[in-house]
Amino acid sequence: MATILSSCSKKLTFSTSAIVPAAQGSVKVKKDKNENYAIHLTVNHLSPPDRLVESRNAYVVWLNTKNNGIKNIGQLKTSSGLFSKELKSDLETVTTFEPVSFFITAERATDIQYPEGQVVLTTK
């Protein structure tokens, strides 16, 4: 997988979730000229975290790295469009850590170092 990520870009898709079965999403990873990894994550039909069976305050996106463990890369906010009821979430960030996979958890707080809540989505 590391050789695939280092060549141009890679797209990973999220597996179907039993917790939020309507949610669909993907992550695009591209290595830039500075040897950083640009990440663009998109998820559609992800219900607000306070509507889950175990109500939470936020979704947090986690990165499984090649050599540096798990990293919190940010909060994923859910919003609906002006002319649409479709729930859409996006996150764009850059990291120096080489991505292996991604997962999203429902958490009480966003400024945590390790996942504490329930995993709602994982990449294949």
C-alpha atoms as a printed R data frame, in Angstrom:
    type eleno elety resid chain resno       x      y      z
1   ATOM     1    CA   MET     A     1   0.000  0.000  0.000
2   ATOM     2    CA   ALA     A     2   2.857  2.393  0.711
3   ATOM     3    CA   THR     A     3   4.075  2.208 -2.876
4   ATOM     4    CA   ILE     A     4   0.574  2.854 -4.135
5   ATOM     5    CA   LEU     A     5   0.216  5.975 -1.972
6   ATOM     6    CA   SER     A     6   3.559  7.400 -3.022
7   ATOM     7    CA   SER     A     7   2.595  7.318 -6.691
8   ATOM     8    CA   CYS     A     8   0.303 10.274 -7.477
9   ATOM     9    CA   SER     A     9  -2.908  9.683 -5.554
10  ATOM    10    CA   LYS     A    10  -4.940  6.937 -3.953
11  ATOM    11    CA   LYS     A    11  -8.661  6.681 -3.217
12  ATOM    12    CA   LEU     A    12  -9.944  4.609 -0.295
13  ATOM    13    CA   THR     A    13 -13.635  3.948  0.323
14  ATOM    14    CA   PHE     A    14 -15.408  3.458  3.630
15  ATOM    15    CA   SER     A    15 -17.063  0.099  4.356
16  ATOM    16    CA   THR     A    16 -20.806 -0.044  4.991
17  ATOM    17    CA   SER     A    17 -21.525  0.617  8.658
18  ATOM    18    CA   ALA     A    18 -24.052 -1.136 10.895
19  ATOM    19    CA   ILE     A    19 -24.250  2.038 13.020
20  ATOM    20    CA   VAL     A    20 -24.922  4.482 10.154
21  ATOM    21    CA   PRO     A    21 -25.867  2.182  7.234
22  ATOM    22    CA   ALA     A    22 -26.778  5.007  4.827
23  ATOM    23    CA   ALA     A    23 -23.342  6.653  5.146
24  ATOM    24    CA   GLN     A    24 -21.075  6.435  2.098
25  ATOM    25    CA   GLY     A    25 -17.704  8.022  1.709
26  ATOM    26    CA   SER     A    26 -14.159  8.026  0.475
27  ATOM    27    CA   VAL     A    27 -10.731  9.455  1.162
28  ATOM    28    CA   LYS     A    28  -8.337 10.749 -1.492
29  ATOM    29    CA   VAL     A    29  -4.671 10.866 -0.523
30  ATOM    30    CA   LYS     A    30  -2.025 12.595 -2.610
31  ATOM    31    CA   LYS     A    31   1.669 13.011 -1.842
32  ATOM    32    CA   ASP     A    32   2.847 16.538 -2.610
33  ATOM    33    CA   LYS     A    33   6.249 17.893 -3.689
34  ATOM    34    CA   ASN     A    34   7.169 18.550 -0.038
35  ATOM    35    CA   GLU     A    35   6.708 14.858  0.849
36  ATOM    36    CA   ASN     A    36   3.490 15.625  2.782
37  ATOM    37    CA   TYR     A    37   0.182 13.809  2.302
38  ATOM    38    CA   ALA     A    38  -2.818 15.902  1.259
39  ATOM    39    CA   ILE     A    39  -6.047 14.292  2.478
40  ATOM    40    CA   HIS     A    40  -9.565 15.008  1.203
41  ATOM    41    CA   LEU     A    41 -12.305 13.038  2.963
42  ATOM    42    CA   THR     A    42 -15.974 13.127  1.953
43  ATOM    43    CA   VAL     A    43 -18.920 11.338  3.582
44  ATOM    44    CA   ASN     A    44 -22.577 11.566  2.508
45  ATOM    45    CA   HIS     A    45 -25.675 10.574  4.503
46  ATOM    46    CA   LEU     A    46 -23.877 10.640  7.871
47  ATOM    47    CA   SER     A    47 -26.467 11.444 10.510
48  ATOM    48    CA   PRO     A    48 -25.588 14.014 13.188
49  ATOM    49    CA   PRO     A    49 -23.712 12.381 16.100
50  ATOM    50    CA   ASP     A    50 -26.370 13.404 18.622
51  ATOM    51    CA   ARG     A    51 -28.887 11.206 16.748
52  ATOM    52    CA   LEU     A    52 -26.933  7.973 17.227
53  ATOM    53    CA   VAL     A    53 -28.208  5.323 19.657
54  ATOM    54    CA   GLU     A    54 -25.309  6.313 21.931
55  ATOM    55    CA   SER     A    55 -25.580 10.087 21.475
56  ATOM    56    CA   ARG     A    56 -22.257 11.902 21.040
57  ATOM    57    CA   ASN     A    57 -21.121 15.478 20.392
58  ATOM    58    CA   ALA     A    58 -18.860 15.048 17.356
59  ATOM    59    CA   TYR     A    59 -17.294 12.789 14.774
60  ATOM    60    CA   VAL     A    60 -13.494 12.547 14.863
61  ATOM    61    CA   VAL     A    61 -11.399 11.313 11.926
62  ATOM    62    CA   TRP     A    62  -8.412  9.096 12.731
63  ATOM    63    CA   LEU     A    63  -5.432  8.170 10.607
64  ATOM    64    CA   ASN     A    64  -3.624  4.858 10.981
65  ATOM    65    CA   THR     A    65  -0.054  5.711 10.025
66  ATOM    66    CA   LYS     A    66   2.673  3.474  8.667
67  ATOM    67    CA   ASN     A    67   5.176  4.055 11.488
68  ATOM    68    CA   ASN     A    68   3.628  6.488 13.982
69  ATOM    69    CA   GLY     A    69   0.433  4.860 15.306
70  ATOM    70    CA   ILE     A    70  -2.998  6.473 15.297
71  ATOM    71    CA   LYS     A    71  -3.412 10.234 14.837
72  ATOM    72    CA   ASN     A    72  -6.456 12.483 15.324
73  ATOM    73    CA   ILE     A    73  -6.659 14.528 12.107
74  ATOM    74    CA   GLY     A    74  -9.776 16.530 12.884
75  ATOM    75    CA   GLN     A    75 -13.481 16.877 13.474
76  ATOM    76    CA   LEU     A    76 -15.944 15.912 10.753
77  ATOM    77    CA   LYS     A    77 -18.955 18.226 10.763
78  ATOM    78    CA   THR     A    78 -22.236 17.193  9.159
79  ATOM    79    CA   SER     A    79 -24.311 19.730  7.278
80  ATOM    80    CA   SER     A    80 -27.126 19.769  4.761
81  ATOM    81    CA   GLY     A    81 -27.077 21.857  1.609
82  ATOM    82    CA   LEU     A    82 -29.217 24.909  0.905
83  ATOM    83    CA   PHE     A    83 -31.359 23.146 -1.691
84  ATOM    84    CA   SER     A    84 -30.873 19.577 -0.484
85  ATOM    85    CA   LYS     A    85 -31.620 17.515  2.596
86  ATOM    86    CA   GLU     A    86 -28.596 15.312  1.900
87  ATOM    87    CA   LEU     A    87 -26.190 15.271  4.812
88  ATOM    88    CA   LYS     A    88 -22.662 15.929  3.586
89  ATOM    89    CA   SER     A    89 -19.372 16.038  5.456
90  ATOM    90    CA   ASP     A    90 -15.926 17.063  4.209
91  ATOM    91    CA   LEU     A    91 -12.478 17.297  5.729
92  ATOM    92    CA   GLU     A    92  -9.313 18.512  4.030
93  ATOM    93    CA   THR     A    93  -5.960 18.429  5.759
94  ATOM    94    CA   VAL     A    94  -2.253 17.800  5.235
95  ATOM    95    CA   THR     A    95  -0.054 15.502  7.292
96  ATOM    96    CA   THR     A    96   3.556 14.375  7.347
97  ATOM    97    CA   PHE     A    97   2.498 10.897  8.472
98  ATOM    98    CA   GLU     A    98   2.152  8.192  5.812
99  ATOM    99    CA   PRO     A    99  -1.486  6.977  5.762
100 ATOM   100    CA   VAL     A   100  -2.367  3.301  5.894
101 ATOM   101    CA   SER     A   101  -6.101  3.561  6.640
102 ATOM   102    CA   PHE     A   102  -8.735  5.859  8.153
103 ATOM   103    CA   PHE     A   103 -11.619  5.497 10.578
104 ATOM   104    CA   ILE     A   104 -14.258  7.765 12.112
105 ATOM   105    CA   THR     A   105 -15.485  7.614 15.695
106 ATOM   106    CA   ALA     A   106 -18.374  9.277 17.527
107 ATOM   107    CA   GLU     A   107 -16.879 11.118 20.492
108 ATOM   108    CA   ARG     A   108 -17.876 13.361 23.408
109 ATOM   109    CA   ALA     A   109 -14.899 15.701 22.704
110 ATOM   110    CA   THR     A   110 -12.721 16.445 19.679
111 ATOM   111    CA   ASP     A   111  -9.411 17.296 21.363
112 ATOM   112    CA   ILE     A   112  -8.530 13.730 22.339
113 ATOM   113    CA   GLN     A   113  -5.313 11.827 21.609
114 ATOM   114    CA   TYR     A   114  -6.831  8.340 21.365
115 ATOM   115    CA   PRO     A   115 -10.251  7.098 20.242
116 ATOM   116    CA   GLU     A   116 -12.682  6.575 23.112
117 ATOM   117    CA   GLY     A   117 -16.025  6.346 21.324
118 ATOM   118    CA   GLN     A   118 -17.671  3.931 18.964
119 ATOM   119    CA   VAL     A   119 -16.154  3.412 15.492
120 ATOM   120    CA   VAL     A   120 -18.796  4.325 12.907
121 ATOM   121    CA   LEU     A   121 -16.845  4.041  9.621
122 ATOM   122    CA   THR     A   122 -13.566  2.458  8.464
123 ATOM   123    CA   THR     A   123 -11.808  2.387  5.113
124 ATOM   124    CA   LYS     A   124 -11.553 -0.903  3.276
